[in-house]
Amino acid sequence: MHCVKKIKEDLYWVGGNDRRLALFENMFPIPRGVSYNSYVLSDEKTVLLDTVDKSVSGQFFENVEYALNGRNLDYLIVNHMEPDHAATIGEVVLRYPDVKLVANAKTVNMIKQFFNFDVDSRTLIVKEGDTLNTGKHTLTFVFAPMVHWPEVMVTYDTTDKILFSADAFGTFGALNGNLYADEVNFETEWLPDARRYYTNIVGKYGTQVQAVLKKAATIEIEMICPLHGPIWRENIGWFLDKYQKWSTYTPEDDSVMIAYASIYGNTQNAAEVLASRLADAGVKNIAMYDVSVTDVSEVLSEAFRVNRLVFAAPTYNGGLFPKMETLLLDLKAHGLKNRKVAVMENGTWAVSAAKHMRAILETMKDIEIVEPQVTVKSALKETQTEEMDAVVKALTE
Ligand code: FEO
C-alpha cells in the first residue's frame, strides 16, 4: 500500500525508509536506519523532486503513482545525482516516458555517466537563479556546489516558501511515521545522528555550506524539505544555528573528548586518570571513546561538538596504533580546526606514537597542541602525577 504523506494542499512526501542497511555509503553505521525523501508537487504541471535509493524503489513507485492520482509526470527535478537519490531515475524515465528532467549542466553529464537513456532529448537545463513555473507555483533553482557533490542545487518554491534542500539539513535515522522534526524529540534523540551525518558527509565543505547559508539568509523559509530525515516547519532557526556552528568549525559544547587506543589497558588507564582529574578541575560532560570500539564516524562527530580534545595511543610497528591513525587522518580530511588538543603516548620500547600523532595534527589548521606531552612507558606511574596535573591545567586554563 502507498505510504504517502500530504505536506501541503498539493505537495506530498513519497519517499521510503531503510532499516536493513548496515552501512550508509558502505561506510557509516546507521543503527537507526535512514530515510530517502522524495516529493511530488501536483500543480497544473506535476513535478517529482529527486528520487530514492534502489533499496526502497518498490515503495517509492507505489507512492508516486498514488500521489499522481492517474496524472502523467511532467517534470523530474534532479537536485543531486548521488545514487541514494538518483538510482531510480532510469526507471522513472521508463514508467513516465514523457517526463522532462530539470537539471543543471553538471548534473546532465552525471546522468549520462550513470545511465544509458537519451538524456539530451528529455532534459531542461537550468542555470543558477532560473525559475520554472508549474501553474500556481514558481520554483527557483539555487546552486549549492559541494553540498555534497559539485552538481548539487536546491529548489526554492517561492509560492509556499519551501526549500527543497537536497542533502543539506538531512540526518541519518528512518522516519517512523512522524514526518516533521517538531513531532519527534529531535534535540535528544536525533541531534547526535544529524551531527554525525553532517560532519561525516559534508564536514569537509564548511566554506561551501557557509555560501549556501548566506543565500538561504536572503529568502523567507517556512519549511525545509531535505532528502534525508524529518522535515522542518518549526524552530528552523535552531537547526540553522547548528549548521552555522558546524560549517564554521565552532564547537557547540565547552567540554573535553578523550579518544584513546589501548592494547592491554594501560593507555586506557592513563585516559581514565586524566578524565578523573579533568572532572576534579570542574570539566563537565567529559566524553571518552575507545577508538577500537566506537566507530570513527561517531568519534569524528564528537570532535566537532566539543572544544578540547585528547588523543592517547600506543606505539605500533614503530608508528601509531592504526585505529588512532585512521581517526586523526579522518579529522584532517574533514578539515576540523579551532581546537585545543593534548597528546599522550605509550610504548614499552622505542616510544614514538606522539611524534606520529603530532605529525598529522600539525598539518591541521588552528589546532593548538598543549604541553606537556605525556609519555607512558608501559604503565602510568605515581611519579607522573605532576605531569598529568600539568596537562589538566593546560586544558582548563
Ligand atoms: Fe544523500 Fe549526497 O546523497
XYZ file of C-alpha atoms and ligand atoms in Angstrom:
400
model
C 0.000 0.000 0.000
C 1.115 3.584 -0.549
C 2.766 5.426 2.325
C 2.279 8.963 1.017
C 2.175 11.886 3.453
C 0.417 15.069 2.442
C 2.541 18.093 3.346
C 0.546 20.937 1.761
C -2.565 21.142 -0.366
C -0.622 19.987 -3.444
C 2.666 18.684 -2.012
C 3.329 15.073 -0.991
C 6.174 13.137 0.607
C 6.697 9.990 -1.483
C 9.984 8.619 -0.072
C 10.904 5.429 1.720
C 12.801 4.108 4.752
C 15.573 1.537 5.030
C 16.194 -0.104 8.415
C 18.184 -3.029 6.951
C 21.204 -1.199 5.585
C 24.146 -1.641 7.966
C 26.471 0.955 6.463
C 25.391 4.136 4.677
C 27.740 4.714 1.702
C 29.103 1.307 2.786
C 30.980 3.242 5.469
C 28.800 4.759 8.219
C 26.867 2.540 10.669
C 23.189 3.539 10.766
C 21.536 1.556 13.581
C 18.514 3.898 13.385
C 18.160 3.386 9.634
C 17.841 6.117 7.031
C 15.085 7.737 5.000
C 15.262 8.683 1.347
C 12.891 11.587 0.866
C 11.268 12.472 -2.412
C 8.424 14.869 -3.079
C 5.598 15.217 -5.588
C 4.180 18.654 -6.370
C 0.790 18.247 -8.003
C 0.250 21.649 -9.624
C -1.098 22.359 -13.139
C 2.091 20.549 -14.071
C 3.233 17.578 -11.977
C 6.721 17.593 -10.532
C 8.826 14.948 -8.801
C 11.687 16.354 -6.722
C 14.539 13.808 -6.699
C 14.088 10.040 -6.490
C 15.292 7.441 -3.965
C 17.801 4.680 -3.372
C 17.219 1.372 -5.184
C 16.515 -0.347 -1.848
C 13.179 1.478 -1.398
C 12.164 1.769 -5.059
C 9.121 -0.544 -4.690
C 7.508 1.630 -2.008
C 8.593 4.776 -3.845
C 6.896 3.970 -7.166
C 3.717 2.930 -5.364
C 3.812 6.287 -3.551
C 4.458 8.290 -6.724
C 1.616 6.561 -8.530
C -0.779 7.329 -5.666
C 0.334 10.974 -5.379
C -0.061 11.498 -9.131
C -3.588 10.072 -8.922
C -3.664 8.943 -12.536
C -1.925 12.004 -13.957
C 1.227 11.865 -16.028
C 4.561 13.114 -14.660
C 5.703 16.316 -16.355
C 8.991 17.123 -14.586
C 11.646 15.387 -12.515
C 13.898 17.908 -10.789
C 17.314 16.380 -10.132
C 18.869 18.329 -7.275
C 21.561 15.732 -6.529
C 22.964 12.851 -8.588
C 24.328 10.633 -5.805
C 22.709 7.220 -6.275
C 20.941 7.308 -2.898
C 18.650 9.844 -4.606
C 19.227 9.214 -8.284
C 19.427 5.426 -8.687
C 15.814 5.176 -9.817
C 15.888 7.961 -12.442
C 16.175 5.318 -15.179
C 13.009 3.609 -14.002
C 11.175 6.955 -13.708
C 12.001 7.572 -17.375
C 10.743 4.093 -18.312
C 7.495 4.496 -16.380
C 6.866 8.109 -17.413
C 8.450 8.390 -20.886
C 7.194 11.965 -21.422
C 8.913 13.289 -18.289
C 11.313 16.236 -18.659
C 14.372 16.115 -16.434
C 15.167 19.500 -14.885
C 18.877 19.655 -14.166
C 21.969 21.825 -14.492
C 24.793 21.174 -16.955
C 26.999 19.349 -14.437
C 24.079 17.139 -13.439
C 23.332 16.292 -17.074
C 26.885 14.999 -17.527
C 26.494 12.830 -14.442
C 23.133 11.458 -15.618
C 24.880 10.441 -18.848
C 27.674 8.789 -16.864
C 25.255 6.747 -14.757
C 22.588 5.931 -17.372
C 22.285 4.902 -20.996
C 18.962 6.513 -21.994
C 18.846 9.536 -24.293
C 19.300 12.368 -21.806
C 19.534 15.410 -24.128
C 16.138 14.946 -25.750
C 14.301 14.962 -22.429
C 16.262 17.483 -20.370
C 15.559 21.079 -19.457
C 18.907 22.597 -18.471
C 18.734 25.264 -15.769
C 21.225 27.840 -14.556
C 21.633 29.468 -11.137
C 18.564 31.588 -10.389
C 16.429 30.176 -13.229
C 12.775 29.575 -12.478
C 10.171 27.025 -13.520
C 6.513 27.920 -13.376
C 4.225 24.951 -12.818
C 0.909 26.802 -12.517
C 0.391 28.162 -9.004
C 3.997 27.569 -8.058
C 7.236 29.156 -9.178
C 10.330 27.138 -8.436
C 13.762 28.792 -8.287
C 16.996 26.847 -8.633
C 19.896 27.820 -6.382
C 23.248 26.115 -6.848
C 24.921 24.537 -3.807
C 28.183 23.055 -5.120
C 29.916 20.525 -2.844
C 26.941 20.227 -0.526
C 27.620 17.490 -1.058
C 28.684 16.911 -4.705
C 29.674 19.575 -7.266
C 26.388 19.425 -9.216
C 24.108 19.926 -6.198
C 21.391 22.537 -6.371
C 18.485 23.287 -4.083
C 14.988 24.207 -5.222
C 13.011 27.015 -3.617
C 9.245 27.148 -4.006
C 8.611 30.893 -3.902
C 4.856 30.344 -3.631
C 4.822 28.281 -0.427
C 8.306 29.398 0.763
C 9.581 25.834 0.898
C 13.258 24.989 0.465
C 13.987 21.565 -1.044
C 17.475 21.450 0.395
C 18.996 18.246 -1.067
C 21.469 16.671 1.422
C 21.643 19.866 3.492
C 19.667 19.719 6.756
C 19.397 15.947 6.397
C 20.125 13.339 9.029
C 20.573 9.609 9.481
C 17.562 7.873 11.021
C 14.473 6.332 9.430
C 11.170 8.211 9.666
C 8.924 6.224 11.965
C 5.583 7.639 10.856
C 6.351 11.142 12.110
C 7.428 13.270 9.179
C 8.254 16.523 10.976
C 11.129 17.443 13.270
C 8.614 19.029 15.663
C 6.853 15.645 16.036
C 9.942 13.891 17.476
C 12.374 14.581 20.307
C 14.874 15.942 17.826
C 17.346 17.501 20.235
C 17.655 14.424 22.460
C 17.070 11.562 20.013
C 18.050 12.884 16.578
C 20.691 15.565 17.032
C 23.663 13.166 17.505
C 22.795 11.455 14.205
C 22.173 14.813 12.497
C 25.611 15.964 13.644
C 27.232 12.671 12.625
C 25.548 12.881 9.216
C 26.615 16.498 8.638
C 30.192 16.193 9.917
C 30.989 12.966 8.075
C 29.182 13.684 4.807
C 29.761 17.425 4.267
C 32.000 18.369 7.219
C 34.926 18.971 4.866
C 32.960 21.586 2.903
C 32.317 24.208 5.573
C 33.092 27.096 3.203
C 30.582 25.832 0.639
C 27.933 25.258 3.320
C 28.532 28.836 4.502
C 27.876 30.038 0.943
C 24.514 28.221 0.915
C 23.588 29.558 4.360
C 24.282 33.081 3.113
C 21.968 32.517 0.130
C 19.336 30.993 2.446
C 19.502 34.056 4.706
C 18.166 36.201 1.831
C 14.944 34.201 1.387
C 11.968 33.614 3.627
C 11.814 29.930 4.560
C 8.691 28.425 6.100
C 9.655 24.815 5.553
C 12.800 22.838 4.785
C 12.345 19.541 2.935
C 15.669 17.653 2.962
C 16.487 14.394 1.200
C 17.071 12.511 4.485
C 15.300 12.698 7.834
C 12.499 14.883 9.126
C 11.017 17.988 7.512
C 11.432 21.323 9.324
C 8.464 23.658 9.739
C 9.110 24.940 13.305
C 12.202 26.119 15.111
C 14.119 26.306 11.811
C 16.454 28.940 13.276
C 17.668 26.458 15.913
C 18.758 23.981 13.228
C 20.237 26.749 11.052
C 22.327 27.754 14.077
C 23.683 24.194 14.351
C 24.660 24.384 10.666
C 26.247 27.773 11.275
C 28.417 26.255 14.050
C 29.284 23.038 12.223
C 30.205 24.787 8.986
C 32.478 27.273 10.767
C 34.114 24.538 12.886
C 32.819 26.290 16.002
C 32.393 23.932 18.971
C 28.889 23.537 20.377
C 29.937 22.474 23.871
C 32.618 23.564 26.308
C 33.984 20.170 27.297
C 36.677 17.577 26.634
C 36.594 14.478 24.473
C 39.234 11.834 25.120
C 39.806 9.352 22.292
C 42.154 6.570 23.246
C 43.548 3.371 21.775
C 44.691 0.692 24.201
C 46.052 -2.799 23.647
C 46.292 -4.184 27.201
C 44.542 -1.444 29.151
C 47.496 0.718 30.172
C 46.778 3.584 27.775
C 43.145 3.345 28.820
C 44.270 3.712 32.432
C 46.143 6.913 31.560
C 42.999 8.213 29.808
C 40.812 7.320 32.829
C 43.214 9.059 35.229
C 43.224 12.178 33.067
C 39.409 12.167 32.759
C 39.006 11.858 36.516
C 41.375 14.758 37.145
C 39.679 16.884 34.485
C 36.399 16.291 36.315
C 38.063 17.312 39.607
C 39.132 20.502 37.841
C 35.489 21.249 37.002
C 35.140 19.946 33.445
C 31.620 18.623 32.926
C 30.180 16.174 30.397
C 33.541 14.642 29.528
C 33.233 12.191 26.634
C 35.595 9.240 26.265
C 35.863 6.732 23.430
C 37.956 3.654 22.740
C 38.752 4.076 19.043
C 38.827 0.287 18.603
C 35.236 0.050 19.843
C 33.421 3.210 18.748
C 33.062 3.831 15.043
C 35.310 6.560 13.713
C 32.281 8.459 12.364
C 30.979 8.897 15.933
C 34.324 9.999 17.335
C 34.704 12.496 14.475
C 31.245 13.884 15.171
C 32.112 14.291 18.853
C 35.352 16.064 17.924
C 33.229 18.612 16.025
C 30.953 19.003 19.101
C 33.451 19.904 21.841
C 36.257 22.444 22.074
C 39.030 20.372 23.677
C 40.393 17.012 22.559
C 42.797 14.440 23.974
C 44.345 11.682 21.891
C 46.074 8.812 23.719
C 47.603 5.903 21.829
C 50.248 3.204 21.918
C 53.163 2.928 19.546
C 52.635 0.180 16.968
C 55.025 -1.212 14.340
C 57.324 1.714 15.078
C 54.466 4.068 14.261
C 50.981 4.817 15.523
C 48.248 2.353 16.536
C 46.323 2.066 13.228
C 42.840 2.868 14.569
C 44.142 6.133 16.034
C 45.933 6.959 12.797
C 42.640 6.405 10.933
C 40.812 8.754 13.310
C 43.388 11.548 13.049
C 43.589 11.293 9.261
C 39.788 11.390 9.129
C 39.697 14.538 11.297
C 42.268 16.108 9.000
C 40.344 15.069 5.863
C 37.227 16.731 7.269
C 39.068 19.971 7.954
C 38.495 20.043 11.711
C 40.071 23.162 13.228
C 39.868 25.592 16.152
C 40.518 23.019 18.863
C 42.852 22.718 21.847
C 44.498 19.295 21.828
C 46.579 17.208 24.263
C 48.535 14.140 23.241
C 49.500 11.093 25.313
C 51.577 8.173 24.066
C 52.559 4.749 25.299
C 55.236 2.210 24.427
C 57.405 -0.368 26.082
C 60.419 0.382 23.895
C 61.132 2.992 21.167
C 58.052 5.070 22.051
C 57.045 7.197 19.051
C 53.212 7.406 18.928
C 53.118 11.102 19.920
C 55.566 12.046 17.193
C 53.263 10.429 14.621
C 50.113 11.984 16.120
C 51.725 15.426 16.121
C 52.864 14.965 12.527
C 49.194 14.752 11.497
C 47.836 17.349 13.939
C 50.474 19.921 12.993
C 49.294 19.886 9.387
C 45.759 20.845 10.508
C 44.637 24.483 10.773
C 44.275 26.233 14.137
C 44.971 23.182 16.266
C 46.767 24.195 19.458
C 48.745 21.282 20.885
C 49.212 21.884 24.609
C 52.207 20.799 26.679
C 53.329 18.654 28.321
C 53.020 15.673 26.063
C 52.652 12.678 28.382
C 54.769 9.635 27.654
C 53.771 6.401 29.369
C 56.446 3.711 29.445
C 54.256 0.572 29.570
C 52.133 1.809 32.520
C 51.425 5.209 34.095
C 53.303 5.690 37.404
C 52.527 7.714 40.535
C 55.661 9.711 39.738
C 53.816 11.128 36.712
C 51.086 12.780 38.809
C 52.550 16.249 38.346
C 52.796 15.717 34.609
C 49.114 14.725 34.456
C 48.154 17.753 36.547
C 50.057 19.965 34.133
C 48.021 18.562 31.205
C 44.800 19.199 33.147
C 45.965 22.762 33.817
C 46.874 23.321 30.157
C 43.462 22.053 29.049
C 41.465 24.022 31.607
C 43.200 27.353 31.983
Fe 22.138 11.711 0.319
Fe 24.940 13.075 -1.165
O 23.453 11.939 -1.028
